[in-house]
């Protein structure tokens, strides 16, 4: 009996050792050449051209014309590369500006744009006849700036870089605030232009030239009318899914994703060049893989609905990932890699958790991702030899130094594995959401590249931030991502136990379960006549987690 037990222990130990050796095996010897090919193929000018186009569309906020133009551009681009493209539809809600203007005393109308709804559900509207009042200019909107001015019933003209001082105008009885844009503003200004309390107060935005005209009129005690009509509408959102069959490991998929929509506190004005870095890098990677077809099948996913509570990614998990052929094993996802990078650093951080869902099980996830982690750390693809005699790290370090003028002395200078049991946010400076969060919740090996120490300083504002982008940093990040994806898509020694990591609606962790459920119901309110509840049609409900 003792001998049998000892034999069983030896067998179990051998199996565990075999699994460890398999997981830690060195990558294919040709990975070095494939990575070298990637470094020489990725073109920053292509990424820059994509960003320039996306930022020229006016607004990529879901439901606006620029959003649909971006969708069509991506579909056409991927089809032209030879990808099999399908479109996944989902429903979401967006504040759609129907009309917004300022009418002067002599009847001239000038363009304005409404701000983001207060409380997410109270649009920046006016009555059907608009708001009429005397125009007063208050600069930064400090309380002292209102001294000597009759604010009650007035239309207040205020500099955009005024923080939350629009609330001063509301407290003093103003009918509306017109913000005047005059330059570049950071993310704090954007976030302070609306309240999470559903305050009914009209806020609109005008550009600098219009603002100069209005300041002249305010000095003459002119009267103006502000009109704004914004509707919270249910719209159809679109995720774009493109596949390119692998040369040999056709049933094994490496999925790569980025989002193409944007957010601005002025929804109708969202050039958001910085937010287009991820999708533009994804398109350049798609071009590379179309020209250098890998062994594994590539799936490119362009998400939208990001700022609508990850609506697109959630719907993708529900409608696509948790169904055949992904749950049956006909197609096996070996990694689902998100790209959500900025321009402030050439270094990358690999993350799986974010503030969209806050699915935090780092102990479990770090074990799940061990085979992939090794390719970023101890057995990094960057250690692979190239035909030049140098390692990929040496080639990449030389290239990155030439681009940025900085020294790169270790693998961690390029990418850091931040999927750990503590500090799951790595070195990120602000709360963030990842489109891969819902996919990780569905038991998929899903994680995202983010720029290390990312701040997105200019995010959320109505000005075009294209000329603030540090393309050298973007280039180095794109090269680093390309090298690792060249490895993941071709490395035959990559060991992933798909049976343990297949998409699942519920997964058992240590003492609890995680997964998806669908809440359906009806919005009701008490009817004092009947003494019971009556349905509220077309209700929009904000749910707090």
PDB file of N, CA and C in Angstrom, residues 19 183 199 204 211 225 280 329 351 353 415 448 460 504 521:
ATOM      1  N   UNK A  19       4.680  19.585 -16.740  1.00  0.00           N
ATOM      2  CA  UNK A  19       3.871  20.776 -17.026  1.00  0.00           C
ATOM      3  C   UNK A  19       4.710  22.047 -16.859  1.00  0.00           C
ATOM      4  N   UNK A 183      -7.664  77.544 -25.717  1.00  0.00           N
ATOM      5  CA  UNK A 183      -6.370  76.868 -25.852  1.00  0.00           C
ATOM      6  C   UNK A 183      -6.454  75.412 -25.460  1.00  0.00           C
ATOM      7  N   UNK A 199     -28.117  67.946 -11.943  1.00  0.00           N
ATOM      8  CA  UNK A 199     -28.546  69.341 -11.856  1.00  0.00           C
ATOM      9  C   UNK A 199     -29.063  69.791 -13.219  1.00  0.00           C
ATOM     10  N   UNK A 204     -23.101  75.342 -22.444  1.00  0.00           N
ATOM     11  CA  UNK A 204     -22.714  75.151 -23.842  1.00  0.00           C
ATOM     12  C   UNK A 204     -21.294  75.666 -24.041  1.00  0.00           C
ATOM     13  N   UNK A 211     -16.132  83.240 -29.049  1.00  0.00           N
ATOM     14  CA  UNK A 211     -16.029  83.824 -27.717  1.00  0.00           C
ATOM     15  C   UNK A 211     -15.614  85.283 -27.753  1.00  0.00           C
ATOM     16  N   UNK A 225     -29.895  84.749 -27.108  1.00  0.00           N
ATOM     17  CA  UNK A 225     -30.706  83.566 -26.805  1.00  0.00           C
ATOM     18  C   UNK A 225     -29.828  82.326 -26.960  1.00  0.00           C
ATOM     19  N   UNK A 280      -5.100  52.926 -33.969  1.00  0.00           N
ATOM     20  CA  UNK A 280      -4.181  53.155 -35.090  1.00  0.00           C
ATOM     21  C   UNK A 280      -3.022  52.166 -35.056  1.00  0.00           C
ATOM     22  N   UNK A 329     -14.593  24.625 -28.567  1.00  0.00           N
ATOM     23  CA  UNK A 329     -13.223  24.224 -28.843  1.00  0.00           C
ATOM     24  C   UNK A 329     -12.878  24.182 -30.314  1.00  0.00           C
ATOM     25  N   UNK A 351      -1.599  44.672 -17.910  1.00  0.00           N
ATOM     26  CA  UNK A 351      -2.609  44.666 -16.850  1.00  0.00           C
ATOM     27  C   UNK A 351      -3.792  43.802 -17.259  1.00  0.00           C
ATOM     28  N   UNK A 353      -6.742  43.830 -14.791  1.00  0.00           N
ATOM     29  CA  UNK A 353      -7.867  44.363 -14.017  1.00  0.00           C
ATOM     30  C   UNK A 353      -7.956  45.869 -14.196  1.00  0.00           C
ATOM     31  N   UNK A 415       8.830  46.574 -21.205  1.00  0.00           N
ATOM     32  CA  UNK A 415       7.525  46.073 -20.780  1.00  0.00           C
ATOM     33  C   UNK A 415       7.638  45.472 -19.389  1.00  0.00           C
ATOM     34  N   UNK A 448      -4.222  43.522 -21.134  1.00  0.00           N
ATOM     35  CA  UNK A 448      -4.043  44.691 -22.006  1.00  0.00           C
ATOM     36  C   UNK A 448      -2.679  45.329 -21.817  1.00  0.00           C
ATOM     37  N   UNK A 460     -10.533  64.085 -22.893  1.00  0.00           N
ATOM     38  CA  UNK A 460     -11.857  64.570 -22.520  1.00  0.00           C
ATOM     39  C   UNK A 460     -12.183  65.985 -22.922  1.00  0.00           C
ATOM     40  N   UNK A 504     -16.334  30.841 -20.235  1.00  0.00           N
ATOM     41  CA  UNK A 504     -17.330  30.243 -19.341  1.00  0.00           C
ATOM     42  C   UNK A 504     -18.196  31.340 -18.754  1.00  0.00           C
ATOM     43  N   UNK A 521     -35.843  43.422 -16.101  1.00  0.00           N
ATOM     44  CA  UNK A 521     -36.886  43.900 -15.206  1.00  0.00           C
ATOM     45  C   UNK A 521     -37.662  45.027 -15.843  1.00  0.00           C
TER      46      UNK A 521
END
